[in-house]
Short mmCIF file of C-alpha atoms in Angstrom, two decimals:
data_model
loop_
_atom_site.label_atom_id
_atom_site.label_comp_id
_atom_site.label_asym_id
_atom_site.label_seq_id
_atom_site.Cartn_x
_atom_site.Cartn_y
_atom_site.Cartn_z
CA MET D 1 103.78 88.39 91.73
CA LYS D 2 100.19 88.31 91.30
CA GLN D 3 100.10 91.60 93.20
CA VAL D 4 102.28 93.43 90.65
CA ILE D 5 99.67 92.78 87.82
CA PHE D 6 96.93 94.25 89.94
CA ILE D 7 98.69 97.35 91.05
CA LEU D 8 98.26 98.30 87.50
CA SER D 9 94.50 97.83 87.38
CA LEU D 10 93.94 99.68 90.62
CA PHE D 11 92.05 102.59 89.21
CA THR D 12 89.32 100.69 87.71
CA ILE D 13 88.73 98.09 90.36
CA ILE D 14 90.24 99.19 93.65
CA ILE D 15 87.08 100.49 95.29
CA LEU D 16 84.60 97.81 94.03
CA GLY D 17 82.93 95.77 96.74
CA PHE D 18 85.41 93.05 97.66
CA THR D 19 83.45 90.49 99.25
CA ASP D 20 81.73 89.32 96.08
CA ASP D 21 84.69 89.95 94.13
CA VAL D 22 86.85 87.81 96.33
CA THR D 23 84.46 84.86 95.97
CA ASN D 24 83.98 85.30 92.13
CA ARG D 25 87.70 85.55 91.48
CA LEU D 26 88.54 82.63 93.74
CA ALA D 27 86.01 80.37 91.92
CA GLU D 28 87.35 81.55 88.61
CA LEU D 29 90.98 81.36 89.35
CA LEU D 30 90.82 77.99 91.23
CA SER D 31 88.45 76.44 88.81
CA MET D 32 85.93 75.86 91.70
CA SER D 33 82.17 76.45 91.90
CA LYS D 34 81.26 79.70 93.70
CA ILE D 35 79.22 77.74 96.10
CA ASP D 36 82.32 75.68 97.16
CA VAL D 37 84.24 78.99 97.57
CA GLU D 38 81.31 80.34 99.63
CA ILE D 39 81.18 77.27 101.90
CA CYS D 40 84.77 77.61 102.67
CA MET D 41 84.32 81.39 103.34
CA ASN D 42 81.47 80.89 105.54
CA LYS D 43 83.01 77.93 107.32
CA THR D 44 85.97 79.88 108.34
CA SER D 45 84.24 83.26 108.71
CA VAL D 46 87.07 85.13 106.95
CA ASN D 47 86.51 88.84 106.13
CA ILE D 48 88.49 91.57 104.38
CA ASN D 49 90.00 92.63 107.70
CA ASP D 50 91.46 89.17 108.25
CA LEU D 51 92.85 89.20 104.86
CA MET D 52 94.44 92.61 105.50
CA LYS D 53 95.91 91.49 108.56
CA LEU D 54 97.79 88.68 106.89
CA ASP D 55 100.30 91.20 105.83
CA GLU D 56 101.61 91.47 109.29
CA LEU D 57 103.17 88.01 109.00
CA VAL D 58 105.14 88.93 105.68
CA ASP D 59 108.37 89.10 107.38
CA ASP D 60 111.93 87.71 106.89
CA ASP D 61 111.65 85.39 110.01
CA ILE D 62 108.41 83.74 108.85
CA MET D 63 108.89 80.45 110.69
CA THR D 64 109.15 81.91 114.20
CA LYS D 65 106.83 84.94 113.79
CA ASP D 66 103.73 84.81 116.03
CA ILE D 67 100.64 84.18 114.15
CA ASN D 68 97.61 86.23 114.93
CA ASP D 69 94.07 84.94 114.97
CA ALA D 70 92.91 86.66 111.85
CA ALA D 71 95.75 85.11 109.81
CA LEU D 72 95.08 81.74 111.21
CA LYS D 73 91.65 82.05 110.01
CA VAL D 74 92.93 82.79 106.49
CA GLY D 75 95.05 79.78 106.95
CA CYS D 76 92.04 77.70 107.60
CA LEU D 77 90.34 79.19 104.44
CA PHE D 78 93.54 78.10 102.54
CA VAL D 79 93.07 74.55 104.01
CA CYS D 80 89.41 74.29 103.02
CA LEU D 81 90.09 75.49 99.37
CA LEU D 82 93.01 73.28 98.84
CA GLN D 83 91.14 70.16 100.37
CA LYS D 84 88.28 70.77 97.94
CA LYS D 85 90.91 70.81 95.05
CA ASP D 86 92.48 67.68 96.50
CA ILE D 87 95.76 69.35 96.92
CA MET D 88 95.88 68.92 100.80
CA SER D 89 94.78 66.16 103.11
CA GLY D 90 95.25 66.80 106.90
CA VAL D 91 98.54 68.44 107.26
CA TYR D 92 99.90 66.93 104.03
CA ILE D 93 100.45 69.29 101.04
CA ASN D 94 100.38 67.52 97.66
CA VAL D 95 103.34 69.55 96.20
CA GLU D 96 103.54 67.36 93.21
CA LYS D 97 99.81 67.92 92.11
CA MET D 98 100.45 71.64 92.61
CA LYS D 99 103.31 71.67 90.25
CA LYS D 100 101.12 69.86 87.60
CA ILE D 101 98.48 72.37 87.96
CA LEU D 102 100.93 75.12 87.63
CA ASP D 103 102.49 73.47 84.62
CA ILE D 104 99.15 73.88 82.93
CA LYS D 105 98.70 77.38 83.66
CA MET D 106 102.32 78.33 82.73
CA HIS D 107 101.77 78.26 79.10
CA SER D 108 104.42 80.62 77.93
CA LYS D 109 107.44 79.63 75.80
CA ASN D 110 110.99 79.56 77.23
CA MET D 111 109.62 79.20 80.84
CA PHE D 112 112.02 76.30 81.83
CA ARG D 113 114.13 78.38 84.23
CA TYR D 114 111.05 79.57 85.94
CA VAL D 115 109.60 76.13 86.29
CA VAL D 116 112.76 74.97 87.88
CA MET D 117 112.73 77.88 90.18
CA ARG D 118 109.17 77.58 91.00
CA ASN D 119 109.48 73.83 91.86
CA ARG D 120 112.57 74.61 94.11
CA ILE D 121 110.42 77.12 95.98
CA LEU D 122 107.54 74.84 96.47
CA ASP D 123 109.74 71.99 97.58
CA THR D 124 111.73 74.15 99.98
CA CYS D 125 108.50 75.57 101.53
CA ALA D 126 106.94 72.28 101.88
CA ASP D 127 110.02 70.97 103.64
CA ARG D 128 109.91 73.81 106.08
CA VAL D 129 106.45 73.14 107.35
CA LYS D 130 106.89 69.26 107.78
CA SER D 131 107.13 69.47 111.48
CA LYS D 132 103.95 71.33 111.98
CA THR D 133 100.78 69.61 113.20
CA ASP D 134 98.07 72.16 112.78
CA GLU D 135 96.76 72.22 109.25
CA CYS D 136 95.74 75.91 109.33
CA GLU D 137 99.24 76.93 110.49
CA VAL D 138 100.98 74.49 107.94
CA ILE D 139 99.28 76.14 104.93
CA LEU D 140 99.81 79.77 106.48
CA LEU D 141 103.38 79.16 106.87
CA PHE D 142 103.67 77.51 103.59
CA TYR D 143 102.13 80.63 101.95
CA LEU D 144 104.38 82.95 103.84
CA CYS D 145 107.55 80.99 102.79
CA ILE D 146 106.53 81.06 99.25
CA ASN D 147 105.58 84.78 99.35
CA ALA D 148 109.27 85.55 100.84
CA GLU D 149 111.07 83.36 98.46
CA VAL D 150 109.17 84.61 95.34
CA ARG D 151 109.84 88.20 96.38
CA ARG D 152 113.54 87.54 96.81
CA LYS D 153 113.85 85.38 93.61
CA ILE D 154 112.05 88.21 91.39
CA ILE D 155 114.48 90.85 92.71
CA GLU D 156 117.42 88.63 92.10
CA LEU D 157 116.33 87.75 88.69
CA ASP D 158 115.76 91.38 87.71
CA PHE D 159 119.15 92.56 89.13
CA SER D 160 121.05 89.79 87.41
CA ASN D 161 119.25 90.45 84.10
CA ALA D 162 120.17 94.15 84.42
CA VAL D 163 123.69 93.29 85.08
CA TYR D 164 124.11 91.09 82.30
CA LYS D 165 122.48 93.23 79.74
CA ARG D 166 124.23 96.30 80.63
CA GLY D 167 127.70 95.05 81.40
CA MET D 168 129.38 94.97 84.75
CA PHE D 169 130.49 98.56 84.85
CA SER D 170 131.23 99.91 88.32
CA GLU D 171 128.67 102.62 88.25
CA GLN D 172 125.84 100.16 87.34
CA LEU D 173 127.03 97.68 89.88
CA ASN D 174 126.85 100.55 92.59
CA ALA D 175 123.33 101.37 91.37
CA VAL D 176 122.32 97.59 91.72
CA ARG D 177 123.80 97.53 95.14
CA SER D 178 121.94 100.68 95.99
CA GLU D 179 118.58 99.20 94.81
CA ARG D 180 119.30 96.09 96.91
CA SER D 181 119.89 98.20 99.98
CA MET D 182 116.69 100.16 99.33
CA PHE D 183 114.76 96.75 99.04
CA SER D 184 116.38 95.54 102.33
CA GLU D 185 115.48 98.77 104.25
CA ARG D 186 111.98 98.45 102.73
CA LYS D 187 111.31 95.12 104.15
CA SER D 188 112.35 96.01 107.51
CA LYS D 189 109.79 98.86 107.90
CA SER D 190 106.48 98.33 109.48
CA ARG D 191 103.80 97.09 107.18
CA LYS D 192 100.44 97.93 108.55
CA PHE D 193 98.22 97.27 105.59
CA ARG D 194 97.84 96.17 102.01
CA ILE D 195 95.68 97.31 99.20
CA MET D 196 92.43 95.15 99.54
CA LYS D 197 92.69 93.89 96.08
CA GLN D 198 95.61 91.80 96.82
CA ALA D 199 93.49 89.81 99.20
CA ILE D 200 92.01 87.99 96.24
CA PHE D 201 95.39 86.80 94.93
CA ILE D 202 96.72 85.75 98.43
CA LEU D 203 94.08 83.24 98.57
CA CYS D 204 94.83 81.56 95.13
CA LEU D 205 98.65 81.92 95.55
CA CYS D 206 99.33 78.47 96.77
CA ILE D 207 98.19 76.83 93.50
CA ALA D 208 98.04 79.69 91.01
CA ILE D 209 101.35 81.47 91.66
CA THR D 210 103.88 81.61 88.87
CA ALA D 211 107.21 82.53 90.31
CA GLY D 212 109.25 84.96 88.40
CA LEU D 213 106.80 85.88 85.60
CA PRO D 214 108.62 87.54 82.66
CA LEU D 215 107.56 91.04 81.90
CA GLU D 216 105.82 90.00 78.67
CA ASP D 217 103.44 87.79 80.77
CA ILE D 218 102.73 90.62 83.08
CA ILE D 219 101.82 92.76 80.04
CA ASP D 220 99.43 90.12 78.74
CA ARG D 221 97.71 89.85 82.20
CA VAL D 222 97.32 93.60 82.45
CA ALA D 223 95.87 93.77 79.04
CA ASP D 224 93.38 91.30 79.88
CA GLU D 225 92.39 92.74 83.41
CA LEU D 226 91.97 96.17 82.00
CA SER D 227 90.20 94.99 78.66
CA MET D 228 92.92 96.85 76.61
CA SER D 229 94.92 95.58 73.58
CA LYS D 230 98.34 94.14 74.39
CA THR D 231 99.72 96.82 71.93
CA ASP D 232 98.38 99.59 73.95
CA VAL D 233 99.69 98.28 77.20
CA GLN D 234 103.07 97.51 75.54
CA ILE D 235 103.20 101.16 74.40
CA CYS D 236 102.65 102.31 78.02
CA PHE D 237 105.41 100.00 79.39
CA THR D 238 107.83 101.14 76.71
CA LYS D 239 107.12 104.71 77.09
CA THR D 240 107.71 104.78 80.91
CA ASN D 241 110.50 102.13 80.80
CA VAL D 242 109.01 100.37 83.68
CA ASN D 243 110.50 96.97 84.73
CA LEU D 244 110.21 94.18 87.19
CA THR D 245 112.43 95.98 89.85
CA ASP D 246 110.20 99.10 89.46
CA LEU D 247 106.97 97.16 90.14
CA MET D 248 108.47 95.42 93.12
CA MET D 249 109.74 98.58 94.53
CA MET D 250 106.29 99.91 94.36
CA ASP D 251 105.74 97.71 97.46
CA GLU D 252 107.18 100.87 99.39
CA PHE D 253 104.16 102.62 98.28
CA PHE D 254 101.61 99.90 99.52
CA TYR D 255 103.33 98.28 102.48
CA GLY D 256 105.10 101.33 104.07
CA GLU D 257 103.41 104.24 105.91
CA VAL D 258 101.19 106.43 103.87
CA SER D 259 103.77 109.29 104.57
CA ALA D 260 106.51 107.21 103.09
CA GLU D 261 108.99 109.17 100.77
CA ILE D 262 108.00 108.35 97.16
CA ASN D 263 110.88 106.69 95.26
CA LYS D 264 111.97 106.84 91.74
CA SER D 265 110.33 103.40 90.85
CA THR D 266 107.19 104.43 92.42
CA LEU D 267 107.04 107.52 90.27
CA LYS D 268 107.77 105.49 87.16
CA VAL D 269 105.04 103.15 87.89
CA SER D 270 102.67 106.09 88.50
CA CYS D 271 103.62 107.38 84.92
CA LEU D 272 102.65 103.91 83.65
CA LEU D 273 99.35 104.11 85.46
CA ALA D 274 98.66 107.55 84.06
CA CYS D 275 99.40 106.34 80.48
CA LEU D 276 97.01 103.30 81.04
CA LEU D 277 94.34 105.61 82.44
CA LYS D 278 94.46 107.97 79.46
CA LYS D 279 94.06 105.05 77.04
CA LYS D 280 90.86 104.05 79.18
CA GLU D 281 89.68 107.54 78.91
CA LEU D 282 89.73 107.82 82.73
CA MET D 283 92.16 110.69 82.75
CA VAL D 284 92.94 113.66 80.40
CA ASN D 285 96.03 115.71 81.07
CA THR D 286 96.20 116.07 84.86
CA GLN D 287 92.34 115.42 85.41
CA ILE D 288 91.16 112.15 86.59
CA ASN D 289 87.60 111.47 85.47
CA VAL D 290 86.11 110.42 88.68
CA GLU D 291 82.66 110.39 87.29
CA ARG D 292 83.49 107.94 84.71
CA ILE D 293 85.25 105.81 87.29
CA LYS D 294 82.02 105.83 89.36
CA LYS D 295 80.08 104.73 86.33
CA LEU D 296 82.37 101.75 85.85
CA ILE D 297 81.98 100.67 89.38
CA ALA D 298 78.23 100.98 89.24
CA ALA D 299 78.21 98.78 86.08
CA LYS D 300 80.47 96.13 87.70
CA GLU D 301 78.35 96.23 91.06
CA PRO D 302 74.63 96.87 90.17
CA THR D 303 73.61 95.26 93.53
CA SER D 304 75.93 97.22 95.79
CA ASP D 305 74.11 98.65 98.89
CA PRO D 306 73.90 102.39 99.19
CA THR D 307 76.24 102.67 102.11
CA THR D 308 78.95 100.81 100.12
CA ILE D 309 78.32 103.08 97.07
CA SER D 310 78.40 106.14 99.14
CA ASN D 311 81.83 105.19 100.91
CA LYS D 312 83.29 104.49 97.64
CA ASN D 313 82.19 107.75 95.96
CA ARG D 314 83.21 109.65 98.91
CA ILE D 315 86.80 108.12 98.91
CA LEU D 316 86.92 109.09 95.11
CA ASP D 317 85.69 112.56 95.48
CA THR D 318 87.93 113.37 98.37
CA CYS D 319 91.09 112.09 96.55
CA VAL D 320 90.47 113.62 93.37
CA ASP D 321 89.98 116.99 95.02
CA ARG D 322 93.13 116.42 96.98
CA VAL D 323 95.07 116.25 93.78
CA LYS D 324 93.55 119.24 91.87
CA GLY D 325 96.35 121.77 92.16
CA LYS D 326 99.00 119.33 90.81
CA THR D 327 100.49 119.84 87.46
CA ASN D 328 102.46 116.68 87.03
CA GLU D 329 100.33 113.77 85.71
CA CYS D 330 102.60 111.22 87.29
CA ASP D 331 102.49 112.91 90.76
CA VAL D 332 98.68 113.34 90.49
CA VAL D 333 98.32 109.56 89.96
CA CYS D 334 100.93 108.75 92.73
CA GLN D 335 99.07 111.17 95.23
CA PHE D 336 95.59 109.82 94.28
CA LEU D 337 96.82 106.37 95.09
CA LEU D 338 98.09 107.41 98.33
CA CYS D 339 94.97 109.12 99.33
CA ILE D 340 92.93 105.89 98.35
CA VAL D 341 95.24 103.76 100.44
CA GLU D 342 94.93 106.21 103.43
CA LYS D 343 91.21 106.28 103.15
CA LEU D 344 90.89 102.41 102.90
CA LYS D 345 93.03 102.11 105.80
CA ASN D 346 90.62 104.50 108.00
CA LEU D 347 87.75 102.18 106.82
CA GLU D 348 89.26 99.16 108.68
#
């Protein structure tokens, strides 16, 4: 669920330098010292490419999927971090301690059903890895299990809420079945890459995930990440009528081929992004203010090396140039994102 939140902040942070960002965010989100995180990163020699390749294992048949070396390295990083948090010892995952940590983080009201669902997912996934003897494989498969279960539950929750609120009319049920089918087809497609930003939150998923976050919580997180008022973010969500299903269906945009057909949910989320960009004064009509984005990046990373800065600026310039002739702001944002995804993939 973390990835959904940070899809929405893509424009202001997607092309930042990720190594320092990963370390800083992990330290913050796991309540660890930056030194401890760096020790684990150095010990396991995990890099951005390793994090990106983890996506190859996000599959229905996660318990029998071949594990590549890069993903196993990330698993070892998980182990190191969790051991420093006293959540893991050898191949044993202290699920009960994990639940307590999550209970502290889950501060919203009326979250009982989500806590129950979350605990069930944690128990299920811990049980599935009991027979494994390699600690890196244990935590990796545990993560993959959580990822699959959370994605499935979120879709189920949103579909059931939609049916409950709108009434069980045949036309609406058919629409739900159609979206289920789309989701199933999407999961079966080749998934060659992820947006790098998600790498940060993959790493803290095991102790920071909140399964089935309500839309209100997502709005709170977006407001915090983009340094915007909750009211402004809420206005954009209301204006574009984006819901949890739309956010999850946006995965087609990120996990599929760059040339994949853009679905209705993707376009809705693109309209949401356009609204947020305008409120951040990063977009006027159909014009993306690329120079302002560059300045924001420079301010966030004053110590970036010249090559990194040059690569980021080149991606921005190329992608903003690619959408110059378009007249629909939602399409502009959507194609701009596709371009960034394509360019980031080519940098691997």
